[in-house]
GROMACS .gro file of C-alpha atoms in nm:
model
  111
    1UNK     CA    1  -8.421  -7.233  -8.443
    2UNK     CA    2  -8.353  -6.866  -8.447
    3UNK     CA    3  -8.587  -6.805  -8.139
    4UNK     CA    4  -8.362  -7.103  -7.949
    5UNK     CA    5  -8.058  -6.892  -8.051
    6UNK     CA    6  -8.258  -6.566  -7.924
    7UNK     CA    7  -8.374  -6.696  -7.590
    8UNK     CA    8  -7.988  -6.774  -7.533
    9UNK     CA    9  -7.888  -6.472  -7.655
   10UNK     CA   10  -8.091  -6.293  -7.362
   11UNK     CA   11  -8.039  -6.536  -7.093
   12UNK     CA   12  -7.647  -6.504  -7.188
   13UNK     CA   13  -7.649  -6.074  -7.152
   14UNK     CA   14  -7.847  -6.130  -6.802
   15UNK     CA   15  -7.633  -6.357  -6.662
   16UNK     CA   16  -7.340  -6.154  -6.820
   17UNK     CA   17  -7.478  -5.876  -6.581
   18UNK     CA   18  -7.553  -6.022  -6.306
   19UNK     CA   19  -7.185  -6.149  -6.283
   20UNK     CA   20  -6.985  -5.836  -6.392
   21UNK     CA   21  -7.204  -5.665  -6.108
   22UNK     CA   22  -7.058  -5.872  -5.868
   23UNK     CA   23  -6.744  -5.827  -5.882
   24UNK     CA   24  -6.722  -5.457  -5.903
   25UNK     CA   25  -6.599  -5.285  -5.587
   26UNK     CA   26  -6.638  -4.916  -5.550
   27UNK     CA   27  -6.528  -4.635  -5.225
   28UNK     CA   28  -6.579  -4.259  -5.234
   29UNK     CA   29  -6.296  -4.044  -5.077
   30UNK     CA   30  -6.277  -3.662  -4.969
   31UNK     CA   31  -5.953  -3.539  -4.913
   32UNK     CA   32  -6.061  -3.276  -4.618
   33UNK     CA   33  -6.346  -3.284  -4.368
   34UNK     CA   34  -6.303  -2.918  -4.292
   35UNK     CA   35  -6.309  -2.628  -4.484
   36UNK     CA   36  -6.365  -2.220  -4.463
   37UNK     CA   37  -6.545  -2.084  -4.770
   38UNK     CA   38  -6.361  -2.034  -5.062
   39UNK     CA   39  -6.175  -2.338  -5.020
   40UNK     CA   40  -6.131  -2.615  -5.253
   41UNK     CA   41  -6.180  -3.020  -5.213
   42UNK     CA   42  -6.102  -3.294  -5.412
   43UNK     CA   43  -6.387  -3.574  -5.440
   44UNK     CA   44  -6.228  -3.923  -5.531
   45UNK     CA   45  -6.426  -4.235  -5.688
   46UNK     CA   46  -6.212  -4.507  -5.706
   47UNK     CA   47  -6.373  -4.844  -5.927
   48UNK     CA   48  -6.259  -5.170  -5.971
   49UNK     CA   49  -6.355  -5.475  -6.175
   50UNK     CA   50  -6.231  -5.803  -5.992
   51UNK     CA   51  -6.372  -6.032  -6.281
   52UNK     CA   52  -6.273  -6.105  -6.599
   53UNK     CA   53  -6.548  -5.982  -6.788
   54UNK     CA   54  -6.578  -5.567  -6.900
   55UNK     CA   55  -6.777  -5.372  -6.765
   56UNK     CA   56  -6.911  -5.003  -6.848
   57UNK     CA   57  -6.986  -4.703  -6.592
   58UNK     CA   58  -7.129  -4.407  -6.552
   59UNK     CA   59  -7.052  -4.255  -6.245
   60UNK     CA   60  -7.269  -3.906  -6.165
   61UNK     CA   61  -7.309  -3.667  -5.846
   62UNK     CA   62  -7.542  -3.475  -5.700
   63UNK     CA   63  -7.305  -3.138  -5.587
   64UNK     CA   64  -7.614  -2.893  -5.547
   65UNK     CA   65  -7.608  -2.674  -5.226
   66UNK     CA   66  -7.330  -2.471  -5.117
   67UNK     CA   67  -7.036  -2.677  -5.352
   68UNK     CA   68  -6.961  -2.614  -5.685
   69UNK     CA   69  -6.703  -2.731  -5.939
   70UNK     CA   70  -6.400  -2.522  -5.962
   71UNK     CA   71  -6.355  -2.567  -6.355
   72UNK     CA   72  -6.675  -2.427  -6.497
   73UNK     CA   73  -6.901  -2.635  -6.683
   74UNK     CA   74  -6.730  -2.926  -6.562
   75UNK     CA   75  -6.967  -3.221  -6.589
   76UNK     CA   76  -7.055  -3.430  -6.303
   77UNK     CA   77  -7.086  -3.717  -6.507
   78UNK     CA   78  -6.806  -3.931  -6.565
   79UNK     CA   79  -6.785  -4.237  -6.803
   80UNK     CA   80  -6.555  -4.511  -6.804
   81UNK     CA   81  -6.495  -4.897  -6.970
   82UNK     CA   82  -6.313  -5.137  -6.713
   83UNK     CA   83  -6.153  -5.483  -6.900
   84UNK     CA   84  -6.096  -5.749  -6.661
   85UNK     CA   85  -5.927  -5.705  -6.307
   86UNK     CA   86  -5.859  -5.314  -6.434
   87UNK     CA   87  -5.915  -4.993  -6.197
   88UNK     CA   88  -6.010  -4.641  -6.267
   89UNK     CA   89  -5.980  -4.332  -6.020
   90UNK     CA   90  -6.247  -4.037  -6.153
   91UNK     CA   91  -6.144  -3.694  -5.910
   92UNK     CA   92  -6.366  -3.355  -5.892
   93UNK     CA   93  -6.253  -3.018  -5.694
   94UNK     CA   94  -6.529  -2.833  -5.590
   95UNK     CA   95  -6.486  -2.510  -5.382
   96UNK     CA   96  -6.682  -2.467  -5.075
   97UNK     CA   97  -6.908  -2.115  -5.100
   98UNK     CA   98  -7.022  -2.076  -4.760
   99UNK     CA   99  -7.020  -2.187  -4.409
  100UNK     CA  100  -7.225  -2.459  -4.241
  101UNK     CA  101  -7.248  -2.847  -4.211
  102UNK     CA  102  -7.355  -3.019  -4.523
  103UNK     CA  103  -7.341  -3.341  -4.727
  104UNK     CA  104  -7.231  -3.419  -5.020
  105UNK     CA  105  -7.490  -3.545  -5.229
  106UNK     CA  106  -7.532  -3.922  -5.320
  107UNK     CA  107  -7.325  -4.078  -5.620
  108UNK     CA  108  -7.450  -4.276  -5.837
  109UNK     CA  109  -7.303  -4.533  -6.056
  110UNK     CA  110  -7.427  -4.712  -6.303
  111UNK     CA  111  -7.315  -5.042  -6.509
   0.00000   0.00000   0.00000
């Protein structure tokens, strides 16, 4: 009996998963496209959960290369709990150090 209740256990927290995951929308924002050095952008991450079940995110970046965060020792990991149909916007500044054409590095989320 209490592997029956185990094996449901599981099989309830994977399709738990797999159904939160689908219903979380995501879009990454930056508020210029141009800048001169010395210059400051803001990076926007806007989440949203479109189900009624919570989910749980961590949302990182990868800002190595010529950008770094204006507030020192900011982290570049972000955490967040969404209940059902709730939305969170996460925002970074990061000043621009020298000239050239460059991407931002990938984002990652996780939930």
């Amino acid at each position: 009996m209490l592997a029956f209740l185990l094996l449901c256990l599981v099989r309830g927290v994977k399709r738990w998963s797999q159904a939160s995951l689908r219903g979380l929308t995501w879009n990454t924002r930056v508020d210029k496209q141009r800048l001169f050095p010395g210059e400051d952008f803001i990076l926007t991450i806007h989440a949203e959960n479109t189900t009624w079940l919570p989910i749980w995110l961590r949302i990182g970046i990868a800002a190595d290369g010529p950008f770094q965060p204006v507030e020192h020792g900011a982290s570049l990991t972000r955490e967040s709990g969404l209940l059902w149909y709730q939305q969170v916007t996460l925002q970074w500044t990061f000043a621009a150090q020298r000239r050239g054409v460059y991407r931002i590095g990938l984002t990652s989320l996780r939930a």
